[in-house]
Every structure is written in C-alpha cells, then in structure tokens.
CSV table of C-alpha atoms and ligand atoms in Angstrom, one decimal:
chain,number,residue,atom,x,y,z
A,29,UNK,CA,83.6,142.2,126.0
A,30,UNK,CA,82.8,142.3,122.4
A,31,UNK,CA,81.2,139.2,120.7
A,32,UNK,CA,83.7,136.6,119.6
A,33,UNK,CA,84.1,135.7,116.0
A,34,UNK,CA,84.3,132.0,115.3
A,35,UNK,CA,86.1,130.2,112.5
A,36,UNK,CA,84.0,128.8,109.6
A,37,UNK,CA,82.3,125.5,110.0
A,38,UNK,CA,84.5,122.8,108.4
A,39,UNK,CA,87.6,125.0,108.3
A,40,UNK,CA,90.0,124.3,111.1
A,41,UNK,CA,93.0,126.0,112.7
A,42,UNK,CA,96.1,123.8,112.8
A,43,UNK,CA,97.5,124.7,116.2
A,44,UNK,CA,101.2,124.5,117.1
A,45,UNK,CA,100.9,121.2,118.9
A,46,UNK,CA,99.5,119.6,115.7
A,47,UNK,CA,101.8,121.7,113.5
A,48,UNK,CA,104.9,119.6,114.2
A,49,UNK,CA,103.1,116.5,112.9
A,50,UNK,CA,102.1,118.4,109.8
A,51,UNK,CA,105.6,119.6,109.1
A,52,UNK,CA,107.0,116.2,109.7
A,53,UNK,CA,104.5,114.5,107.3
A,54,UNK,CA,105.0,117.2,104.6
A,55,UNK,CA,108.8,116.7,104.8
A,56,UNK,CA,108.4,112.9,104.5
A,57,UNK,CA,106.2,113.3,101.4
A,58,UNK,CA,108.6,115.8,99.9
A,59,UNK,CA,111.5,113.4,100.6
A,60,UNK,CA,109.9,110.6,98.7
A,61,UNK,CA,108.5,112.5,95.7
A,62,UNK,CA,111.8,114.3,95.2
A,63,UNK,CA,113.6,111.0,95.3
A,64,UNK,CA,111.6,110.2,92.1
A,65,UNK,CA,112.5,113.4,90.4
A,66,UNK,CA,109.3,115.3,90.9
A,67,UNK,CA,109.6,119.1,91.2
A,68,UNK,CA,107.3,121.3,93.2
A,69,UNK,CA,104.8,123.7,91.6
A,70,UNK,CA,103.0,126.3,93.7
A,71,UNK,CA,99.7,127.4,92.2
A,72,UNK,CA,97.1,130.1,93.1
A,73,UNK,CA,94.3,129.1,95.4
A,74,UNK,CA,91.7,131.0,93.3
A,75,UNK,CA,91.1,130.2,89.6
A,76,UNK,CA,88.4,131.0,87.1
A,77,UNK,CA,85.3,129.0,87.8
A,78,UNK,CA,85.2,127.8,84.2
A,79,UNK,CA,88.5,125.9,84.7
A,80,UNK,CA,86.9,123.6,87.2
A,81,UNK,CA,83.5,123.3,85.4
A,82,UNK,CA,85.2,122.3,82.2
A,83,UNK,CA,87.7,119.8,83.7
A,84,UNK,CA,86.0,118.2,86.6
A,85,UNK,CA,82.7,117.9,84.8
A,86,UNK,CA,79.4,119.7,85.2
A,87,UNK,CA,77.6,116.6,86.6
A,88,UNK,CA,79.8,115.8,89.5
A,89,UNK,CA,79.5,116.4,93.3
A,90,UNK,CA,82.2,119.0,93.2
A,91,UNK,CA,80.8,121.2,90.4
A,92,UNK,CA,77.1,120.7,91.2
A,93,UNK,CA,77.3,121.5,94.9
A,94,UNK,CA,80.7,121.8,96.5
A,95,UNK,CA,82.5,124.7,94.9
A,96,UNK,CA,83.1,128.0,96.7
A,97,UNK,CA,82.3,130.3,93.9
A,98,UNK,CA,82.1,134.1,94.1
A,99,UNK,CA,82.1,137.1,91.9
A,100,UNK,CA,85.3,139.1,91.7
A,101,UNK,CA,84.9,142.9,91.7
A,102,UNK,CA,85.0,143.0,88.0
A,103,UNK,CA,82.1,140.6,87.8
A,104,UNK,CA,84.2,137.6,86.8
A,105,UNK,CA,83.2,134.3,88.4
A,106,UNK,CA,86.0,132.8,90.5
A,107,UNK,CA,86.3,129.7,92.6
A,108,UNK,CA,88.5,128.5,95.5
A,109,UNK,CA,90.3,125.4,94.1
A,110,UNK,CA,88.5,122.2,95.1
A,111,UNK,CA,91.5,120.1,93.8
A,112,UNK,CA,94.9,120.5,92.3
A,113,UNK,CA,94.9,118.9,88.9
A,114,UNK,CA,93.0,121.5,86.9
A,115,UNK,CA,95.2,124.4,88.1
A,116,UNK,CA,98.3,122.3,87.4
A,117,UNK,CA,97.2,121.6,83.8
A,118,UNK,CA,96.2,125.2,83.3
A,119,UNK,CA,99.6,126.4,84.5
A,120,UNK,CA,101.4,123.8,82.4
A,121,UNK,CA,99.6,124.9,79.2
A,122,UNK,CA,100.0,128.6,80.0
A,123,UNK,CA,103.7,128.3,80.5
A,124,UNK,CA,104.4,125.9,77.7
A,125,UNK,CA,105.6,123.2,80.1
A,126,UNK,CA,103.8,120.3,78.6
A,127,UNK,CA,104.4,120.2,74.9
A,128,UNK,CA,106.7,117.4,73.9
A,129,UNK,CA,108.0,117.2,77.5
A,130,UNK,CA,108.1,114.5,80.1
A,131,UNK,CA,107.0,116.4,83.2
A,132,UNK,CA,106.8,115.3,86.8
A,133,UNK,CA,105.3,117.8,89.2
A,134,UNK,CA,104.1,117.8,92.8
A,135,UNK,CA,102.1,120.2,95.0
A,136,UNK,CA,100.7,120.5,98.5
A,137,UNK,CA,98.2,122.9,100.0
A,138,UNK,CA,94.6,123.7,101.0
A,139,UNK,CA,91.6,122.7,98.9
A,140,UNK,CA,88.0,123.9,99.4
A,141,UNK,CA,84.7,122.0,99.0
A,142,UNK,CA,81.4,122.8,100.5
A,143,UNK,CA,80.7,119.4,101.9
A,144,UNK,CA,78.8,118.3,105.1
A,145,UNK,CA,81.6,118.5,107.7
A,146,UNK,CA,82.3,115.2,109.5
A,147,UNK,CA,85.3,113.2,110.6
A,148,UNK,CA,87.7,113.1,107.6
A,149,UNK,CA,85.6,115.5,105.6
A,150,UNK,CA,86.1,119.2,105.9
A,151,UNK,CA,85.4,122.3,103.9
A,152,UNK,CA,89.0,123.4,103.9
A,153,UNK,CA,91.3,120.4,103.8
A,154,UNK,CA,94.8,119.7,102.5
A,155,UNK,CA,96.1,117.6,99.8
A,156,UNK,CA,99.6,116.7,98.5
A,157,UNK,CA,99.6,115.4,95.0
A,158,UNK,CA,101.6,114.7,91.9
A,159,UNK,CA,100.9,115.2,88.2
A,160,UNK,CA,102.8,113.8,85.3
A,161,UNK,CA,102.5,114.7,81.6
A,162,UNK,CA,103.7,113.3,78.3
A,163,UNK,CA,104.0,109.7,79.5
A,164,UNK,CA,101.5,107.3,78.0
A,165,UNK,CA,102.7,103.9,79.1
A,166,UNK,CA,101.6,101.9,82.1
A,167,UNK,CA,105.1,102.3,83.6
A,168,UNK,CA,104.3,105.8,84.9
A,169,UNK,CA,101.0,104.6,86.3
A,170,UNK,CA,103.0,101.9,88.1
A,171,UNK,CA,105.6,104.5,89.3
A,172,UNK,CA,102.8,106.5,91.0
A,173,UNK,CA,101.6,103.5,92.8
A,174,UNK,CA,105.1,102.3,93.8
A,175,UNK,CA,105.9,105.8,95.0
A,176,UNK,CA,102.8,105.9,97.3
A,177,UNK,CA,103.6,102.4,98.5
A,178,UNK,CA,107.1,103.5,99.3
A,179,UNK,CA,105.7,106.5,101.3
A,180,UNK,CA,103.4,104.2,103.3
A,181,UNK,CA,106.4,101.9,104.0
A,182,UNK,CA,108.6,104.9,105.1
A,183,UNK,CA,105.8,106.2,107.4
A,184,UNK,CA,105.3,102.7,108.8
A,185,UNK,CA,101.6,102.7,107.8
A,186,UNK,CA,99.8,99.3,107.7
A,187,UNK,CA,96.5,98.1,106.6
A,188,UNK,CA,96.0,100.2,103.5
A,189,UNK,CA,94.8,98.4,100.5
A,190,UNK,CA,95.1,99.3,96.9
A,191,UNK,CA,92.1,99.2,94.5
A,192,UNK,CA,92.6,99.6,90.8
A,193,UNK,CA,90.4,99.8,87.8
A,194,UNK,CA,90.4,100.9,84.2
A,195,UNK,CA,87.9,103.3,82.7
A,196,UNK,CA,89.1,102.5,79.2
A,197,UNK,CA,88.9,104.9,76.2
A,198,UNK,CA,86.3,107.5,75.6
A,199,UNK,CA,84.8,105.2,73.0
A,200,UNK,CA,84.6,102.2,75.3
A,201,UNK,CA,83.0,104.4,77.9
A,202,UNK,CA,80.4,105.7,75.4
A,203,UNK,CA,79.4,102.1,74.5
A,204,UNK,CA,79.2,101.1,78.1
A,205,UNK,CA,77.2,104.2,78.9
A,206,UNK,CA,74.3,102.9,76.7
A,207,UNK,CA,74.3,99.5,78.5
A,208,UNK,CA,74.6,101.1,81.9
A,209,UNK,CA,71.8,103.5,81.2
A,210,UNK,CA,69.5,100.7,80.1
A,211,UNK,CA,70.3,98.7,83.2
A,212,UNK,CA,69.8,101.7,85.6
A,213,UNK,CA,66.5,102.6,84.0
A,214,UNK,CA,65.2,99.1,84.6
A,215,UNK,CA,66.0,99.5,88.3
A,216,UNK,CA,65.2,103.2,88.7
A,217,UNK,CA,62.8,102.7,91.6
A,218,UNK,CA,65.7,101.5,93.8
A,219,UNK,CA,68.0,104.4,93.1
A,220,UNK,CA,68.6,107.5,95.2
A,221,UNK,CA,67.5,110.9,93.9
A,222,UNK,CA,70.9,112.1,92.7
A,223,UNK,CA,71.5,108.9,90.9
A,224,UNK,CA,68.1,109.0,89.1
A,225,UNK,CA,68.9,112.4,87.7
A,226,UNK,CA,72.5,111.5,86.8
A,227,UNK,CA,71.4,108.3,85.1
A,228,UNK,CA,70.3,110.6,82.2
A,229,UNK,CA,73.0,113.2,82.3
A,230,UNK,CA,76.1,111.2,83.4
A,231,UNK,CA,75.4,107.6,84.2
A,232,UNK,CA,79.0,106.7,85.0
A,233,UNK,CA,78.7,109.1,88.0
A,234,UNK,CA,76.1,106.8,89.4
A,235,UNK,CA,78.8,104.2,90.0
A,236,UNK,CA,80.4,106.6,92.4
A,237,UNK,CA,77.3,107.0,94.5
A,238,UNK,CA,77.8,106.4,98.2
A,239,UNK,CA,74.1,105.7,98.8
A,240,UNK,CA,73.7,102.2,100.2
A,241,UNK,CA,70.5,101.2,98.2
A,242,UNK,CA,72.1,102.4,95.0
A,243,UNK,CA,75.3,100.6,95.8
A,244,UNK,CA,73.2,97.4,96.2
A,245,UNK,CA,71.7,97.9,92.7
A,246,UNK,CA,75.2,98.5,91.2
A,247,UNK,CA,76.3,95.0,92.1
A,248,UNK,CA,74.4,93.7,89.1
A,249,UNK,CA,75.4,96.6,86.7
A,250,UNK,CA,77.2,95.9,83.4
A,251,UNK,CA,80.9,96.4,84.0
A,252,UNK,CA,83.1,98.8,82.0
A,253,UNK,CA,86.1,96.6,82.8
A,254,UNK,CA,84.6,93.8,80.7
A,255,UNK,CA,84.0,96.1,77.8
A,256,UNK,CA,87.4,97.6,77.6
A,257,UNK,CA,89.0,98.5,74.2
A,258,UNK,CA,92.0,96.4,73.3
A,259,UNK,CA,94.6,99.1,73.9
A,260,UNK,CA,93.2,99.9,77.3
A,261,UNK,CA,93.0,96.3,78.2
A,262,UNK,CA,96.7,95.8,77.3
A,263,UNK,CA,97.6,98.9,79.3
A,264,UNK,CA,95.7,97.7,82.3
A,265,UNK,CA,97.2,94.2,82.1
A,266,UNK,CA,100.7,95.6,81.9
A,267,UNK,CA,100.1,97.7,85.0
A,268,UNK,CA,98.7,94.8,86.9
A,269,UNK,CA,101.7,92.6,85.9
A,270,UNK,CA,104.2,95.3,87.0
A,271,UNK,CA,102.5,95.6,90.3
A,272,UNK,CA,102.6,91.9,90.9
A,273,UNK,CA,106.2,91.7,89.9
A,274,UNK,CA,107.0,94.6,92.3
A,275,UNK,CA,105.3,92.7,95.1
A,276,UNK,CA,102.5,95.3,95.5
A,277,UNK,CA,99.2,93.7,96.5
A,278,UNK,CA,96.1,95.1,94.8
A,279,UNK,CA,92.4,94.4,94.3
A,280,UNK,CA,90.7,95.0,91.0
A,281,UNK,CA,87.5,96.9,91.8
A,282,UNK,CA,85.3,97.2,88.6
A,283,UNK,CA,83.0,99.8,90.2
A,284,UNK,CA,85.9,102.2,91.1
A,285,UNK,CA,85.2,105.3,88.9
A,286,UNK,CA,86.4,108.3,91.0
A,287,UNK,CA,84.3,111.5,91.5
A,288,UNK,CA,85.7,113.6,88.6
A,289,UNK,CA,85.0,113.3,84.9
A,290,UNK,CA,88.5,113.7,83.5
A,291,UNK,CA,89.8,110.2,84.2
A,292,UNK,CA,90.5,107.7,81.5
A,293,UNK,CA,92.1,104.2,81.7
A,294,UNK,CA,93.8,103.7,85.1
A,295,UNK,CA,92.2,104.8,88.3
A,296,UNK,CA,93.3,103.8,91.8
A,297,UNK,CA,92.6,104.4,95.4
A,298,UNK,CA,94.4,103.5,98.6
A,299,UNK,CA,91.8,102.7,101.3
A,300,UNK,CA,91.9,101.9,105.0
A,301,UNK,CA,89.1,100.4,107.1
A,302,UNK,CA,90.5,102.2,110.2
A,303,UNK,CA,88.9,105.6,109.5
A,304,UNK,CA,85.3,104.7,109.1
A,305,UNK,CA,83.4,105.9,106.1
A,306,UNK,CA,86.1,108.3,105.0
A,307,UNK,CA,88.6,105.6,104.3
A,308,UNK,CA,90.3,106.7,101.1
A,309,UNK,CA,93.6,108.3,101.9
A,310,UNK,CA,95.0,108.7,98.3
A,311,UNK,CA,93.3,108.6,94.9
A,312,UNK,CA,94.4,109.1,91.4
A,313,UNK,CA,94.6,107.9,87.8
A,314,UNK,CA,95.1,108.8,84.2
A,315,UNK,CA,93.6,111.8,82.4
A,316,UNK,CA,94.8,111.6,78.9
A,317,UNK,CA,92.1,113.9,77.5
A,318,UNK,CA,92.4,116.7,80.0
A,319,UNK,CA,95.2,118.9,78.5
A,320,UNK,CA,93.3,118.9,75.2
A,321,UNK,CA,90.0,119.7,76.9
A,322,UNK,CA,91.6,122.7,78.6
A,323,UNK,CA,92.9,124.1,75.3
A,324,UNK,CA,96.5,122.7,75.3
A,325,UNK,CA,98.1,120.5,72.6
A,326,UNK,CA,97.1,117.0,73.6
A,327,UNK,CA,99.4,115.3,76.1
A,328,UNK,CA,98.7,112.3,78.3
A,329,UNK,CA,98.6,112.8,82.0
A,330,UNK,CA,98.5,110.8,85.2
A,331,UNK,CA,98.5,111.8,88.9
A,332,UNK,CA,97.2,111.3,92.4
A,333,UNK,CA,96.3,113.3,95.5
A,334,UNK,CA,96.3,112.3,99.1
A,335,UNK,CA,94.3,113.8,101.9
A,336,UNK,CA,96.6,115.0,104.6
A,337,UNK,CA,94.0,115.1,107.4
A,338,UNK,CA,93.1,111.5,106.8
A,339,UNK,CA,96.7,110.5,106.6
A,340,UNK,CA,97.5,112.2,109.9
A,341,UNK,CA,94.4,110.6,111.6
A,342,UNK,CA,95.6,107.2,110.4
A,343,UNK,CA,99.2,107.8,111.5
A,344,UNK,CA,97.8,108.8,115.0
A,345,UNK,CA,95.6,105.7,115.2
A,346,UNK,CA,98.6,103.5,114.4
A,347,UNK,CA,100.8,105.3,116.9
A,348,UNK,CA,103.2,106.5,114.2
A,349,UNK,CA,103.4,110.2,114.9
A,350,UNK,CA,106.8,111.3,116.2
A,351,UNK,CA,107.3,113.0,119.6
A,352,UNK,CA,106.8,116.7,119.3
A,353,UNK,CA,110.2,118.5,119.6
A,354,UNK,CA,110.5,121.1,122.3
A,355,UNK,CA,113.5,123.3,123.2
A,356,UNK,CA,116.7,121.4,124.2
A,357,UNK,CA,118.1,124.1,126.4
A,358,UNK,CA,116.1,126.5,128.6
A,359,UNK,CA,117.8,129.7,129.8
A,360,UNK,CA,116.5,131.2,133.1
A,361,UNK,CA,117.5,134.3,135.0
A,362,UNK,CA,116.6,136.4,138.0
A,363,UNK,CA,116.8,140.2,137.9
A,364,UNK,CA,116.9,143.0,135.3
A,365,UNK,CA,120.5,142.9,134.2
A,366,UNK,CA,120.5,139.1,134.5
A,367,UNK,CA,117.6,139.0,132.0
A,368,UNK,CA,119.7,140.8,129.5
A,369,UNK,CA,122.7,138.5,130.1
A,370,UNK,CA,120.4,135.5,129.6
A,371,UNK,CA,119.2,136.8,126.3
A,372,UNK,CA,122.8,137.4,125.1
A,373,UNK,CA,123.8,133.9,126.3
A,374,UNK,CA,121.0,132.4,124.2
A,375,UNK,CA,122.3,134.3,121.2
A,376,UNK,CA,125.9,133.2,121.7
A,377,UNK,CA,124.7,129.5,122.0
A,378,UNK,CA,122.7,129.6,118.9
A,379,UNK,CA,125.6,131.2,117.0
A,380,UNK,CA,128.0,128.6,118.1
A,381,UNK,CA,125.6,125.7,117.8
A,382,UNK,CA,123.0,126.3,115.1
A,383,UNK,CA,121.7,122.7,115.7
A,384,UNK,CA,120.7,123.5,119.3
A,385,UNK,CA,117.2,124.7,120.0
A,386,UNK,CA,117.5,127.3,122.8
A,387,UNK,CA,114.6,128.9,124.6
A,388,UNK,CA,115.2,132.0,126.7
A,389,UNK,CA,112.7,132.7,129.4
A,390,UNK,CA,111.6,136.3,128.7
A,391,UNK,CA,108.6,136.5,131.0
A,392,UNK,CA,108.4,137.5,134.7
A,393,UNK,CA,108.5,135.0,137.5
A,394,UNK,CA,110.9,133.7,140.2
A,395,UNK,CA,113.5,131.0,139.5
A,396,UNK,CA,111.3,128.3,141.0
A,397,UNK,CA,108.4,129.1,138.6
A,398,UNK,CA,110.8,129.4,135.7
A,399,UNK,CA,112.3,126.0,136.6
A,400,UNK,CA,108.8,124.5,136.4
A,401,UNK,CA,108.3,125.8,133.0
A,402,UNK,CA,111.7,124.6,131.9
A,403,UNK,CA,110.8,121.2,133.1
A,404,UNK,CA,107.5,121.2,131.3
A,405,UNK,CA,109.1,122.4,128.1
A,406,UNK,CA,110.7,119.0,127.7
A,407,UNK,CA,114.2,120.7,127.6
A,408,UNK,CA,117.2,118.5,128.6
A,409,UNK,CA,119.3,121.2,130.1
A,410,UNK,CA,118.7,124.4,132.1
A,411,UNK,CA,121.1,127.3,132.1
A,412,UNK,CA,120.7,129.7,135.1
A,413,UNK,CA,121.9,133.2,135.5
A,414,UNK,CA,121.4,134.8,138.9
A,415,UNK,CA,123.1,137.9,140.3
A,416,UNK,CA,126.2,136.0,141.4
A,417,UNK,CA,126.6,134.3,138.0
A,418,UNK,CA,126.3,137.7,136.3
A,419,UNK,CA,128.9,139.3,138.5
A,420,UNK,CA,131.3,136.4,138.0
A,421,UNK,CA,130.6,135.9,134.3
A,422,UNK,CA,129.5,132.3,135.1
A,423,UNK,CA,126.4,130.2,134.4
A,424,UNK,CA,124.8,127.4,136.4
A,425,UNK,CA,124.3,124.4,134.2
A,426,UNK,CA,121.7,121.9,135.4
A,427,UNK,CA,120.5,118.6,134.0
A,428,UNK,CA,116.7,118.5,133.9
A,429,UNK,CA,116.5,114.8,133.3
A,430,UNK,CA,118.0,112.0,135.3
A,431,UNK,CA,120.1,112.9,138.3
A,432,UNK,CA,119.6,116.7,138.2
A,433,UNK,CA,123.4,117.3,138.5
A,434,UNK,CA,124.2,121.0,138.7
A,435,UNK,CA,127.5,122.8,138.1
A,436,UNK,CA,128.6,126.4,138.0
A,437,UNK,CA,131.1,127.1,135.2
A,438,UNK,CA,132.5,130.2,133.4
A,439,UNK,CA,130.4,131.4,130.6
A,440,UNK,CA,133.1,130.5,128.2
A,441,UNK,CA,132.9,126.9,129.3
A,442,UNK,CA,129.2,126.5,128.9
A,443,UNK,CA,129.3,124.5,125.7
A,444,UNK,CA,131.8,122.0,127.0
A,445,UNK,CA,129.8,121.6,130.2
A,446,UNK,CA,126.6,121.0,128.3
A,447,UNK,CA,128.4,118.3,126.3
A,448,UNK,CA,129.7,116.7,129.4
A,449,UNK,CA,126.4,116.6,131.3
A,450,UNK,CA,124.3,115.8,128.2
A,451,UNK,CA,126.5,113.8,125.8
A,452,UNK,CA,123.8,113.8,123.1
A,453,UNK,CA,124.2,117.6,122.7
B,10,ATP,P1,85.5,111.1,98.8
B,10,ATP,O1,85.1,109.9,98.0
B,10,ATP,O2,86.0,110.7,100.1
B,10,ATP,O3,84.6,112.2,98.8
B,10,ATP,P2,86.9,112.3,96.6
B,10,ATP,O4,86.8,111.2,95.5
B,10,ATP,O5,85.9,113.4,96.5
B,10,ATP,O6,86.8,111.6,98.0
B,10,ATP,P3,89.4,113.3,95.6
B,10,ATP,O7,88.8,114.4,94.9
B,10,ATP,O8,89.9,112.1,94.9
B,10,ATP,O9,88.4,112.8,96.7
B,10,ATP,O10,90.5,113.8,96.6
B,10,ATP,C1,91.7,113.0,96.9
B,10,ATP,C2,91.8,112.8,98.4
B,10,ATP,O11,91.6,114.0,99.1
B,10,ATP,C3,90.7,111.9,99.0
B,10,ATP,O12,91.0,110.5,98.8
B,10,ATP,C4,90.7,112.3,100.5
B,10,ATP,O13,91.8,111.6,101.2
B,10,ATP,C5,91.0,113.7,100.4
B,10,ATP,N1,89.7,114.5,100.5
B,10,ATP,C6,88.8,114.7,99.5
B,10,ATP,N2,87.8,115.5,100.0
B,10,ATP,C7,88.1,115.8,101.3
B,10,ATP,C8,87.4,116.5,102.3
B,10,ATP,N3,86.3,117.2,102.1
B,10,ATP,N4,88.0,116.6,103.5
B,10,ATP,C9,89.1,115.9,103.8
B,10,ATP,N5,89.8,115.2,102.8
B,10,ATP,C10,89.3,115.1,101.6
B,11,MG,MG1,84.2,113.9,97.5
C-alpha cells in the first residue's frame, strides 16, 4: 500500500456526522442576521498580503506571525485571509458600496492563521460575522450586541458574558500611548519578550497580551477609558445606557483592546468560562478609520465575528445540539428486478412528497441484513419489495419503531399506508 497522506496540522475535516450541526448553526445565524436586514457577501479566500498588513496592523500577532503568505506565480505576495473585515472593506470600496450608504453585510467561511493548534484554536477555522458602514452613532453598536444576544437566546446558550470597552479617538489613544509607554518601561523587567518589543512599536498591543506575568503588571497600567475624548465618552455612555435599557448585562473591561489595530471607540467580546482558555466566542467593535486607511472615502464602520468551532463546542457542552436527522423511510429489496423496482418506488415517493427523506438500499445483502441497516439509520418506516411484491405490484410497509406493525398494500396505496402507520409523516 502506498504511504498515506495526512491532513495539515490544525486544519480539520468536518465529517458528515458533525456536518448536520454545522448546517443547523449556520442556518440559525443566517435567520437572525437576515431578520435585522443584513445581506450576505461572499468574498475570496485569498487577498493581496498588503491588504491585511495595512489594515490589521504590522505589530499584531496576526501579521507578525500568523499569516499564510505565499508568492503567486507572477511574484505577487498573497495571503489566505486571517479574518473577514479587511476583505469586506476592500470589496466595499472597490464596488462603490460604501459611499454615502448605510450598509449591513454578513459573511461566513474559513479563515487561516498559523497558530499553535489546541482546543478552540486551529489553523483553519470558521467565522460568521457582520460588517456595517456609514453609521456613526452608538445605536448601531447596540444593534450588533442585541443581535448577538438574540442569537444566544435562540440557540438556548447560557453563561456567556459581555465585556465592553472604548478605545476612544486616535488622538486619545496617542495621548494614552505616552503614559502607557512610560508605565511599561518602568516595569519592563516583569514583561514577556513580545511585550518588551511591542512596548516601543505598539504599546496598546501589550494590553492584549495573554502572558500571565504581563497581565499582572497591566492591572496597574494607566487606563485609556479614563482618558477618553468627550465625543467618545458620550458615545460609550450612550451605548451602555442602551444596553441597560434593553436588559443586556455587561461588564466594562478597561483592558479589553482586541488583537487588531483598526479598532476605535467601541470594542466588545462575548466570553464563556466553559471552554477553558479559548473562551471568546464572539468579538467585534468599531473601525471608523479603516475605510479611509484602505483608500476609500472615509466612512464609519462597525462589526463582529464569531468563531463557529468554539460556538459548536459550547453548544455541545450545554447539550443544545439537535438530533442528527437520518432518513425517514428506508426502502429494501431482494433480487435484481426488485432492486430496480425499489429505486423507482423511491423516486415516486420523493416526487409525491418532497418533504420526505427516502433512502433506497442500493448495496448487496439479504433482507435481514438490510433490515438491520434500516433500523440503525434511524428511519421510522421500512418499505420492502420482494419477488411476490414485485409480481403483485405491492409493497410491504413496516413500522421500524414501536409495535413493528407490518402490512402489505398495493404500490398505489403506499403513501396512505405510511400516513396511517406513522401519522407524523
Ligand atoms: P483570541 O484572543 O482567542 O486569539 P482573536 O482576538 O485573535 O481571538 P478575532 O480575530 O477577534 O480573535 O476573531 C473572532 C473570533 O474568531 C474569536 O473570538 C474566536 O471565537 C474565533 N477565532 C479566532 N482565532 C481562532 C482560531 N485560531 N481558531 C478557532 N477560532 C478562532
Ligand atoms: Mg488570536
């Protein structure tokens, strides 16, 4: 046998038995975002490297060490998208969607980051997210949070907490940067290596460090939230007031900064303690400078992305994943000509009842073995065609659950018989 080729570390197959949960979750997300008037955008998975370098920021985990970057055949540097916002803004500018418009978009799909694989952290993972443009007020920030809260409610999720913060204006951040840098320099011996380096190039990033010793130091750091400009303060207060009025519980976390440079003003995360270290299931915020930064005519923006693997893990832990659907009707047969008759019976059933899931056994095997498979498939009803049935133009209809009642009827009466024996059909 030839040597087997394995999948890439941190990139996982989603097998059919998991696929049903994925489709279900994606449909629920779609249902909620479309209820709020968001329209889907489908974007390429590959973009020019510069797009991410310029938007996410050079001194960030993603751009420094996580991007899958390669040279195209013409020598151009390309990158597998590590997130969805940059591509969305690029497309919006390119197609003139953003200028003087109020835009609500959503997307879902795979993202790629060269991280150390562990539970809840993969190299290919999936996000669903939304991006809005042209809306400056705190009401759209609140809408994003209310929309995610509604999704959690619809899914039945519990124990997710909301953390919010404001990063203020660029000017406020610049002023805070000086104070933060001075503070970090005074405690430099206690910082991890990445943070020491970043304290010079991008000190705000240090606030995002996951290093325990650095986190300890940060407890005493000067806080941006206390140095907000008036307009950002007003924006943040209005957001908080709206959340309270809507009955959404939240915690203000002054050290929440998010791992990408493009954020301004509002940032938020939904976090659970049930997934260990990888507890953030959804994160987002405002990026008022990004459109301008990517060459478009300035427009405010605000969005979020959720990690679907983490969401599915949490749903599984809380016992909220639905039963996997199997076929409802399983058609069995014995003999060559009977096999063909079974196939055609399956077709006739699907034609008459598009809502019924009908599986026709096409493999070999005696009736007994087929019956076992029918039972394991989870189907409610079995339809059996043996020689006698074929000759008579009849079908044996058998209940697979409960009392196993079995009746032979004319093929033309199959639907009525199914209904009688299995009233849910
Ligand atoms: P983290 O702090 O966990 O590294 P992040 O700040 O890098 O997250 P974002 O870029 O905000 O994450 O992505 C939004 C969401 O996507 C995260 O909250 C998480 O649920 C999910 N996510 C991010 N990176 C990964 C990954 N490597 N594997 C699985 N899910 C991920
Ligand atoms: Mg990360």
